[in-house]
Coordinates of C-alpha atoms and ligand atoms in Angstrom, one line a residue:
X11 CA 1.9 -22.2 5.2
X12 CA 4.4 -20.8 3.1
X13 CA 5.9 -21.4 -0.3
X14 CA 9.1 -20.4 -0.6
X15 CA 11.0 -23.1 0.6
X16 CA 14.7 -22.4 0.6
X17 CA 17.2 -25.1 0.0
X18 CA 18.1 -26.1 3.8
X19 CA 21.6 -27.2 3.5
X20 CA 22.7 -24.6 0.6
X21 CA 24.6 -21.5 2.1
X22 CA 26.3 -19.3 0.2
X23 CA 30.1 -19.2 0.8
X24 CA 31.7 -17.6 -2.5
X25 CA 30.1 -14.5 -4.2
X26 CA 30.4 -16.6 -7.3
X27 CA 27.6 -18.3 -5.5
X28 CA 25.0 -15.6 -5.7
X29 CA 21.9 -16.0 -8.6
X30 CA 23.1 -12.9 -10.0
X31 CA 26.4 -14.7 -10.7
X32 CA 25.1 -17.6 -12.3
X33 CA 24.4 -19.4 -9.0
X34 CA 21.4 -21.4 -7.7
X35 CA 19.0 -19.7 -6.4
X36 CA 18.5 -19.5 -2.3
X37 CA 15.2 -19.5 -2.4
X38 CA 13.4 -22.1 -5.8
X39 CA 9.9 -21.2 -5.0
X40 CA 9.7 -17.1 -5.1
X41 CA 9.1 -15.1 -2.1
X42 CA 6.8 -12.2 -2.6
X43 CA 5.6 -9.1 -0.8
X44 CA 2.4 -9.0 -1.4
X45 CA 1.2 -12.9 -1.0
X46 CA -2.4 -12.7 -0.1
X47 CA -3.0 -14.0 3.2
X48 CA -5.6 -16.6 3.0
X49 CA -8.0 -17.0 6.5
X50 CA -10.0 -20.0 7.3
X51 CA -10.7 -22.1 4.5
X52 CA -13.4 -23.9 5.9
X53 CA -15.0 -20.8 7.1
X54 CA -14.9 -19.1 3.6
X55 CA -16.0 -21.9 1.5
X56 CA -18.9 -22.2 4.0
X57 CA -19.7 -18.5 3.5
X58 CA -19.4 -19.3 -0.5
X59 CA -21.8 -22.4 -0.3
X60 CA -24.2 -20.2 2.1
X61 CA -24.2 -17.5 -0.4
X62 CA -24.4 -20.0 -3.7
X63 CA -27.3 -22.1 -1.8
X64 CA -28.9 -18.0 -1.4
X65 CA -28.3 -17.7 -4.9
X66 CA -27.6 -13.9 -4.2
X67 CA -24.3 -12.9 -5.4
X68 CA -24.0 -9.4 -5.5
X69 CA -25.8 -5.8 -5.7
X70 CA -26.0 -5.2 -2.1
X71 CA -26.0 -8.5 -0.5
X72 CA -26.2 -9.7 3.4
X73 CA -22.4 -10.1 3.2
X74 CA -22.0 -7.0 1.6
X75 CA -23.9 -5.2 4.2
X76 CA -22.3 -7.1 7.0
X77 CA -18.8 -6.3 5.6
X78 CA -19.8 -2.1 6.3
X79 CA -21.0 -2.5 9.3
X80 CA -17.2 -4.4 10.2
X81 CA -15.8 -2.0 8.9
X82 CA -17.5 1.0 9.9
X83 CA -16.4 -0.4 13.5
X84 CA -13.0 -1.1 12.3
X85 CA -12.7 2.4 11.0
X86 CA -14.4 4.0 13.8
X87 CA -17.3 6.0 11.6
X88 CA -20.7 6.3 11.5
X89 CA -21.0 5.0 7.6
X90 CA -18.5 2.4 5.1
X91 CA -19.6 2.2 1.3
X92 CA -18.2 -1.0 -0.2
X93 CA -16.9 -1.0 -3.6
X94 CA -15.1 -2.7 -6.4
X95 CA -11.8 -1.4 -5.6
X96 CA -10.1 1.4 -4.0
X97 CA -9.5 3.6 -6.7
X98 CA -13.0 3.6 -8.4
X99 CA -14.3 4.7 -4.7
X100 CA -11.3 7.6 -5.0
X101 CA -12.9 8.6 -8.1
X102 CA -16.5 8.4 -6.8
X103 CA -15.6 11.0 -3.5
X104 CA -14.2 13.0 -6.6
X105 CA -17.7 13.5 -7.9
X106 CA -19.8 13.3 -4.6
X107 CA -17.4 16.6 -3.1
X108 CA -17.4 18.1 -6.2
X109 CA -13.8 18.7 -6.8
X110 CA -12.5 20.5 -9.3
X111 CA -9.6 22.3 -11.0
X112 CA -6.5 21.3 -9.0
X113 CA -6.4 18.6 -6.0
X114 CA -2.9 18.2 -3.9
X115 CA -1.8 14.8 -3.7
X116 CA 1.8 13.2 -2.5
X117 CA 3.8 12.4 -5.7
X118 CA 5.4 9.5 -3.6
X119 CA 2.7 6.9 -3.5
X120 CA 0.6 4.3 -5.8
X121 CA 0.0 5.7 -9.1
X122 CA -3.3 4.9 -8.8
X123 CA -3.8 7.9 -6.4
X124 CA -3.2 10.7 -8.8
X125 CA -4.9 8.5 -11.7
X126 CA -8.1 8.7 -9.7
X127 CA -8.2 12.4 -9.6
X128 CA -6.9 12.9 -13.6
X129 CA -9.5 10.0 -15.0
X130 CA -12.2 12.7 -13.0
X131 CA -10.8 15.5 -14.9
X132 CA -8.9 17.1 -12.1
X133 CA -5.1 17.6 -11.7
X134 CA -3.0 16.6 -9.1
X135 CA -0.5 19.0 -8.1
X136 CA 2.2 16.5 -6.0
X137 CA 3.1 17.4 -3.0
X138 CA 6.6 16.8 -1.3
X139 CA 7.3 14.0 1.6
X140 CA 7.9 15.8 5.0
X141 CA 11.2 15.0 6.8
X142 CA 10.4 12.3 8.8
X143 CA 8.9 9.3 7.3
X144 CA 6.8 9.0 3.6
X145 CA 4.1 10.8 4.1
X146 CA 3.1 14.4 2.6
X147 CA 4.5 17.2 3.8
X148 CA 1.6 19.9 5.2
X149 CA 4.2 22.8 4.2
X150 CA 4.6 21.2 0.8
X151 CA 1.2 21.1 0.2
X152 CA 0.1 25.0 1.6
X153 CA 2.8 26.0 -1.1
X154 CA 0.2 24.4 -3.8
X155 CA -2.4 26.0 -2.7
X156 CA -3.9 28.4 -5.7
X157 CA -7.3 29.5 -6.1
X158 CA -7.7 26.6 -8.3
X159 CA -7.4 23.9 -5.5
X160 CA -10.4 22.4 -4.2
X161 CA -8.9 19.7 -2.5
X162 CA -6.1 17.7 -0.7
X163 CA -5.6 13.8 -1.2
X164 CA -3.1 12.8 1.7
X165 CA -2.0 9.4 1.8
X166 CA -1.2 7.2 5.1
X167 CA 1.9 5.7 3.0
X168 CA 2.6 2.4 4.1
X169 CA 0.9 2.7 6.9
X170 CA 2.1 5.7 8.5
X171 CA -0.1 8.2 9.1
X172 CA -0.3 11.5 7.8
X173 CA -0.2 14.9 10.3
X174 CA -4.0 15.4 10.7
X175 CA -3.6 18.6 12.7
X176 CA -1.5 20.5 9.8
X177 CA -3.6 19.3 7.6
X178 CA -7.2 20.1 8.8
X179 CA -5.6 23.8 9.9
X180 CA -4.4 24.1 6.1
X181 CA -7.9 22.8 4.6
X182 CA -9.7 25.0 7.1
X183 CA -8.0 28.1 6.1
X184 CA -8.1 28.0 2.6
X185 CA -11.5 26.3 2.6
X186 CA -10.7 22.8 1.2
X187 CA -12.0 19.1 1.6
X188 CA -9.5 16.7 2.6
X189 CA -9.8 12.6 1.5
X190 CA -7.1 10.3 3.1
X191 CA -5.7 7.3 0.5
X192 CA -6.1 4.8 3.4
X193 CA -5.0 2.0 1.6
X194 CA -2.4 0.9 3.8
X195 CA -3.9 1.7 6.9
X196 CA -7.1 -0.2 7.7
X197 CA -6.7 -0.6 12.0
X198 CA -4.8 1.9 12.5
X199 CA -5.6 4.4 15.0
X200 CA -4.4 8.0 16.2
X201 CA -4.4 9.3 19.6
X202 CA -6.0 5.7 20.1
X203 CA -8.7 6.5 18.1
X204 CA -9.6 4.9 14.6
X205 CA -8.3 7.2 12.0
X206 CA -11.6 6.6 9.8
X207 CA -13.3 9.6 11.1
X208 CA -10.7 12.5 9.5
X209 CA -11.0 14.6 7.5
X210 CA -14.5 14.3 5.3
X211 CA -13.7 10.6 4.1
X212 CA -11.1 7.8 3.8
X213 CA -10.8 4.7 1.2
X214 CA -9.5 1.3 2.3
X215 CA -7.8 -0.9 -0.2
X216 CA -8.7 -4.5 0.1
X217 CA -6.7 -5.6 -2.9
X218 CA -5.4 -9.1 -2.9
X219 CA -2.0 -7.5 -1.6
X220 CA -3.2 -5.8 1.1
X221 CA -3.0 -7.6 4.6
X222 CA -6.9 -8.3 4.9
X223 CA -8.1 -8.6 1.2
X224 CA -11.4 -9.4 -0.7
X225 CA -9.4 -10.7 -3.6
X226 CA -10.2 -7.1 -5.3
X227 CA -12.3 -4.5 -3.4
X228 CA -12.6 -0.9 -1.5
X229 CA -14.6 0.9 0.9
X230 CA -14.9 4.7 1.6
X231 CA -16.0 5.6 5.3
X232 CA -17.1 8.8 6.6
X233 CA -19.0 10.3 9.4
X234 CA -20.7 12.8 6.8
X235 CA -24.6 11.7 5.7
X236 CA -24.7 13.4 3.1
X237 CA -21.4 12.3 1.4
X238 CA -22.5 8.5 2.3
X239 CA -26.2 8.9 0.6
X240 CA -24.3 10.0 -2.8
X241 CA -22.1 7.2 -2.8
X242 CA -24.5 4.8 -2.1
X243 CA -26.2 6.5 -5.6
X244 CA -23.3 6.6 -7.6
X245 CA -21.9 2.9 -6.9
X246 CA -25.5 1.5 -8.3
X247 CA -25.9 3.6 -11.3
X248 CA -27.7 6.0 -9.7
X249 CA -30.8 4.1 -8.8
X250 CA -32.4 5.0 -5.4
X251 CA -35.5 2.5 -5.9
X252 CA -36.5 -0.2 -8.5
X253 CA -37.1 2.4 -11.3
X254 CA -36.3 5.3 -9.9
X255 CA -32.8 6.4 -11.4
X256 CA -31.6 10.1 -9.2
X257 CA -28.4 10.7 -10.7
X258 CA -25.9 10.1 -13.3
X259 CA -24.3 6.9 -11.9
X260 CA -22.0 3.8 -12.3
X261 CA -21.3 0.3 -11.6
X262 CA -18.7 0.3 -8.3
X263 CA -20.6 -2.6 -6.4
X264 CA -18.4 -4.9 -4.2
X265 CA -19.7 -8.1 -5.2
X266 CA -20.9 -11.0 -2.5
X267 CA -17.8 -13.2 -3.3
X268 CA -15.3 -10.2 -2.2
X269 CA -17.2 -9.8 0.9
X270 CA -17.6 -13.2 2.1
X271 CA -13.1 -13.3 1.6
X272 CA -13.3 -9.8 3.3
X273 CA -15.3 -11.1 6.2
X274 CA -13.6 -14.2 6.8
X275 CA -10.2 -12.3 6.2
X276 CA -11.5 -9.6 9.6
X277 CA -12.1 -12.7 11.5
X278 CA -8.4 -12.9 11.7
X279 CA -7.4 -9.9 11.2
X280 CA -5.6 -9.4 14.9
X281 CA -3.5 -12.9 14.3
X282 CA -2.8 -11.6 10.7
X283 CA -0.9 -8.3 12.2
X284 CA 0.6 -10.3 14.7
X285 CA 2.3 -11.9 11.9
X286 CA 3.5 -8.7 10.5
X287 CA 4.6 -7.3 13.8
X288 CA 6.6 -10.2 14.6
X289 CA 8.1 -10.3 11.1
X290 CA 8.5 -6.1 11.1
X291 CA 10.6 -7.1 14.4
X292 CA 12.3 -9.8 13.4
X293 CA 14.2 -7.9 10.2
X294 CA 14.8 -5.2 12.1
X295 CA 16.6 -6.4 15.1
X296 CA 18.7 -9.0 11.9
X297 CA 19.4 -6.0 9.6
X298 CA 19.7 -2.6 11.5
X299 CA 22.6 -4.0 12.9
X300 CA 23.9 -3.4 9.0
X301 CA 25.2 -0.3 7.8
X302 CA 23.2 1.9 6.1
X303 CA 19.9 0.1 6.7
X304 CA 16.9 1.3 8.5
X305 CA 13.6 0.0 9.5
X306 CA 11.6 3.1 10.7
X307 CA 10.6 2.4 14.4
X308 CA 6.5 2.4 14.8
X309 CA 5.1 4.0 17.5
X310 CA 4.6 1.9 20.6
X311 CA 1.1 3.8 21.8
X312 CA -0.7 3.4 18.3
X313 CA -1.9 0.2 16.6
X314 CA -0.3 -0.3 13.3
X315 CA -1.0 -2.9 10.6
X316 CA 3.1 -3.5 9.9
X317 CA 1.7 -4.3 6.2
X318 CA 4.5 -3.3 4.8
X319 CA 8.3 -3.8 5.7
X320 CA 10.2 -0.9 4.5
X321 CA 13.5 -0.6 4.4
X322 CA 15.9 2.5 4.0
X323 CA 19.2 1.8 2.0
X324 CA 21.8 5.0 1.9
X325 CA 24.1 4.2 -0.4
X326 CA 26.8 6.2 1.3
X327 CA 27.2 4.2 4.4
X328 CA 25.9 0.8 3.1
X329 CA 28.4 0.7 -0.1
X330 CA 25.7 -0.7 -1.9
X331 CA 22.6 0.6 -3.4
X332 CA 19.1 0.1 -3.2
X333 CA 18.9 -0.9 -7.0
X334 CA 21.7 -3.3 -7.1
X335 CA 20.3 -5.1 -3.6
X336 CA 17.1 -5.5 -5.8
X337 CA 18.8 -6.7 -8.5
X338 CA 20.9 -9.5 -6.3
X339 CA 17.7 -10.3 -4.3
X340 CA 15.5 -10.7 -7.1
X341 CA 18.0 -13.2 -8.7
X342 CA 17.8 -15.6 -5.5
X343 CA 13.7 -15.3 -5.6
X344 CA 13.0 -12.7 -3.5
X345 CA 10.7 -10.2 -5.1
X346 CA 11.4 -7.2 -3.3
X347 CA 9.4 -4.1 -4.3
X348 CA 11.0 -0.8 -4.7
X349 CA 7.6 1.0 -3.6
X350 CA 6.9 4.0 -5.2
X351 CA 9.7 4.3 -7.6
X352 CA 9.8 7.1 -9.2
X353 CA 7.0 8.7 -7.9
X354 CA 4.1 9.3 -9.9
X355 CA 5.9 12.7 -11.5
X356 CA 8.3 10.6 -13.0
X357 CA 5.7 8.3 -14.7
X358 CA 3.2 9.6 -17.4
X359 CA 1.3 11.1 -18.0
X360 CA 2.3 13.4 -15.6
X361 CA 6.1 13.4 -16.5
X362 CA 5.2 15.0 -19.6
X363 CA 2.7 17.4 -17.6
X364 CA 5.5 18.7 -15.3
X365 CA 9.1 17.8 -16.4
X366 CA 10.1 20.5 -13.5
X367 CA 9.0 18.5 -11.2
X368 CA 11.7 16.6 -10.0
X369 CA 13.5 19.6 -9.0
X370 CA 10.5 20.6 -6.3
X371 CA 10.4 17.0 -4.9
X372 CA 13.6 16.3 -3.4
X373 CA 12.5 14.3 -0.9
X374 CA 10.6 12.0 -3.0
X375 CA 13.1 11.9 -5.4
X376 CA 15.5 10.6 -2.7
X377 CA 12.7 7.9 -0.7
X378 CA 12.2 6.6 -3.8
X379 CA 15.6 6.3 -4.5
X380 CA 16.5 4.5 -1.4
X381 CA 13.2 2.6 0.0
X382 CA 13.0 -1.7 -0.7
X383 CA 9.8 -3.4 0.6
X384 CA 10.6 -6.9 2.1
X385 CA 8.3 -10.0 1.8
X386 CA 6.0 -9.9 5.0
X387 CA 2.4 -11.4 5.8
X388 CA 1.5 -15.1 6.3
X389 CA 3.2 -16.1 2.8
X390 CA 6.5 -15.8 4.7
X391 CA 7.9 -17.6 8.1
X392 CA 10.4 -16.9 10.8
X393 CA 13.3 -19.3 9.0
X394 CA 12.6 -18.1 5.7
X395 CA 13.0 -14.4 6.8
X396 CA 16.3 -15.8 9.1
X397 CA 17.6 -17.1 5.6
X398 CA 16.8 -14.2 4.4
X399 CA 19.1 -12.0 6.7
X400 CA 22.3 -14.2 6.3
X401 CA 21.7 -13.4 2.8
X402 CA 21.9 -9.9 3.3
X403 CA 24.8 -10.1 6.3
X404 CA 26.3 -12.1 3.1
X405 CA 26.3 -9.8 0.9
X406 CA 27.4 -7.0 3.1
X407 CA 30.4 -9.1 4.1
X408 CA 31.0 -8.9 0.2
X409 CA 29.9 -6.0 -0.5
X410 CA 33.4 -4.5 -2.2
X411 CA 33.9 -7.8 -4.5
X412 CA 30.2 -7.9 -5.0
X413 CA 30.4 -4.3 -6.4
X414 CA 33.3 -4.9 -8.5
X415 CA 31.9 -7.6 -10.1
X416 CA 28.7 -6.3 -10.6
X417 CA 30.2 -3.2 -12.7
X418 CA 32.0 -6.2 -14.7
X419 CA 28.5 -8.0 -15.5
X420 CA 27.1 -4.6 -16.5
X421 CA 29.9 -3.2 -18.2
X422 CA 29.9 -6.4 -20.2
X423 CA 26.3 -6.7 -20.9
X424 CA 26.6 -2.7 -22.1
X425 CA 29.4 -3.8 -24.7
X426 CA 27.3 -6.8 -26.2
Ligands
LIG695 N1 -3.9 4.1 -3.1 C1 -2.8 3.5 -2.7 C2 -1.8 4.2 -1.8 C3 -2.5 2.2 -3.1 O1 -1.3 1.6 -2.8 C4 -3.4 1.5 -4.0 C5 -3.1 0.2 -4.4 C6 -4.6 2.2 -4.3 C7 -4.8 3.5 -3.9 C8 -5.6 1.5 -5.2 O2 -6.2 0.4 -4.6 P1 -7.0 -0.7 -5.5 O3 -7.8 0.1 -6.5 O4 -6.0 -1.6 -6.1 O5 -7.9 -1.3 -4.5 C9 -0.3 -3.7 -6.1 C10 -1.8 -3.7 -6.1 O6 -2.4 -4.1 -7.3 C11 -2.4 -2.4 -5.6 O7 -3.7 -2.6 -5.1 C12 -1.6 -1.7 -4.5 N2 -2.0 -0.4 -4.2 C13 -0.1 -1.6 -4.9 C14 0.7 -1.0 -3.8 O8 0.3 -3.0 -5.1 P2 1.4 -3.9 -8.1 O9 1.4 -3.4 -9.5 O10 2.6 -3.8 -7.3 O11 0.9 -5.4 -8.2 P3 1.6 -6.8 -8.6 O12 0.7 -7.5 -9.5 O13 3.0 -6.4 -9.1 O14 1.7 -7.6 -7.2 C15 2.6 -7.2 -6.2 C16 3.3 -8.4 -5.6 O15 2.3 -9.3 -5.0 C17 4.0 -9.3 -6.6 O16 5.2 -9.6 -6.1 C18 3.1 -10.5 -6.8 C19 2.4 -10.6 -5.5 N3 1.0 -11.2 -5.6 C20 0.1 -10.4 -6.2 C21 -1.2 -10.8 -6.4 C22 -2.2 -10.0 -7.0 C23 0.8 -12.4 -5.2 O17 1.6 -13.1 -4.6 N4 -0.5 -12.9 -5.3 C24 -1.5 -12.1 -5.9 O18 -2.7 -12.6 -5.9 O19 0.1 -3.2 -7.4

């Protein structure tokens, strides 16, 4: 099942060894964190020879309709609107709630969460991470609040999900909508129940990198009518019968292909967070035993997706930092991510919009710092992830000399 097949009798013993030294390379075909995982083969090419044999391949198809109604159950609301992606259904909950003027968003999250709001002509106003965990803080985000605001964009970052209570209080006194960025958290539930239902609307990502794709693909679910009849407009340029055109529209549509992979992807979705819960457990009983790394514990009571294995570097007790374990891991062919370095204020355009920014968002400044995402999903197995932790208990075993030498290699590519 997976790819990268590391070299079963090469162990490193010498940090001369390592990639980053001029060594071979533990692992010669790449690990990656966000390998699609691929369901049933046989089930999807029978749902692509069904729908050639149809000839009906997109504008609301039977797939596509059968993919909302999945989903809609998944999420646990009354409607899901598919679309082409996640961020073009951001952009189109933009429009349908009429924002405006100034929407909060976290700064520490995928760019394309504050791009959706500025390619609408709104600006996002980024928000701080709360204490615990990545996602926004409520008192960072009633500190935005000006009578420009029309809106707050909270985002279940990797997963984890946002305070709904602190947030619905704040929107509720100051008379705001409030949109979660669920693109990391399709199946996972609060209180037990299925956190679609919050706040006016949330958007699933079902990019090829997220744990149940559609190769590219998105879908906004809400309990609201109203908001769900204007989508449905807006994703088909507006058209509300053969020639009858109600609105100024665009072309969002979720095509048949995406939903036939998105269907045969929910068939397995349970076995395919099985796989990320045994992975998420596997790192973190190998590496918290390591200074200065942390996997954040999930709750036990909640379902979670584990998408996403996160891991916390501090510098000051590990001896090594976040960017230089990238930098080693990376050279032996594991493609760590550092997800969301620097946080979208540190990116443009919106560097250039609020170069004070970093001084208000110490907390993101520091997660994004510190945070490495480690290759999980089907793309990955047990030994490779084992081979993978003797990598990092080698290094730490090293970490001095590996330091030292390190500075050398830099010090020496700065005087070339
Ligand atoms: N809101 C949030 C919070 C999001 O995280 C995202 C997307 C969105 C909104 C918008 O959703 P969409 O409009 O995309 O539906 C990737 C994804 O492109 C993006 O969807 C995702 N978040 C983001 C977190 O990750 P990159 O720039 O990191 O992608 P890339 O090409 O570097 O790939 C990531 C890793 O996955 C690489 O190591 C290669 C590997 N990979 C990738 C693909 C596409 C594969 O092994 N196979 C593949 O097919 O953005």
């Amino acid at each position: 099942m997976s790819t990268g097949q590391p070299r079963q009798t090469y162990k490193k013993t010498d940090v001369r060894e390592l990639a980053v030294f001029g060594g071979i390379p533990l692992f010669t075909a790449p690990l990656h964190v966000g390998r699609p995982n691929i369901p049933n083969r046989k089930n999807l090419i029978a749902r692509f020879n069904d729908m050639l044999d149809r000839r009906w391949l997109t504008n609301n198809g039977a797939y596509t309709v059968d993919f909302e109604r999945q989903v809609a159950l998944i999420a646990g609301t009354k409607h899901c609107v598919a679309v082409s992606n996640a961020t073009i259904g951001l952009q189109l909950l933009v429009r349908a709630l009429g924002w405006k003027g100034e929407v909060i968003v976290p700064s520490f999250t995928f760019v394309a969460s504050a791009h959706a709001l500025l390619w609408e002509g709104v600006t996002p106003m980024f928000a701080d991470i709360g204490e615990q965990g990545y996602c926004i803080d409520p008192e960072s985000v009633e500190a935005l609040v000006t009578p420009r605001t029309t809106g707050i964009l909270p985002v279940h970052l990797f997963g984890e999900l946002c305070d709904f209570d602190a947030l619905d209080a704040i929107a509720r006194r100051h008379n705001l909508t409030v949109v979660y960025d669920a693109a990391h958290a399709l199946g996972c539930t609060h209180r037990q129940r299925p956190i679609g239902g919050y706040g006016s609307a949330a958007v699933f990502s079902f990019h090829a990198t997220k744990f149940l794709n559609s190769f590219e693909g998105g879908a906004i679910v809400t309990d609201r009518d109203d908001i769900a009849e204007q989508l449905r407009l807006m994703r088909n340029f507006g058209f509300s019968a053969e020639d009858t055109v109600e609105s100024l529209g665009i072309n969002a549509k979720m095509s048949e292909v995406s939903a036939a992979m998105g269907l045969t992807s929910i068939e397995e979705m349970d076995q395919f967070i099985a796989i990320n819960r045994a992975h998420y457990n596997q790192y973190r009983s190998e590496l918290n035993a390591l200074p200065g790394l942390t996997l954040a514990p999930r709750p036990e009571k909640d379902r979670r997706n584990f998408q996403y294995v996160v891991l916390d570097v501090d510098p000051s007790v590990a001896g090594i930092s976040r960017d230089d374990l990238h930098l080693l891991l990376n050279a032996e062919g594991v493609h760590v991510r550092r997800y969301f370095y620097p946080g979208c204020h540190r990116v443009e355009p919106y560097r250039s919009m609020f170069p004070n920014a970093p001084e208000r968002l110490a907390r993101t400044e520091t997660a994004a710092a510190r945070l490495l995402c480690l290759p999980t999903g089907s793309g990955i197995s047990s030994p490779e992830i084992s081979r993978l932790c003797e990598l990092f208990r080698f290094i730490f075993a090293n970490v001095e000399s590996i330091d030292a030498s390190l500075h050398q290699a830099k010090a020496g590519v700065a005087r070339r």
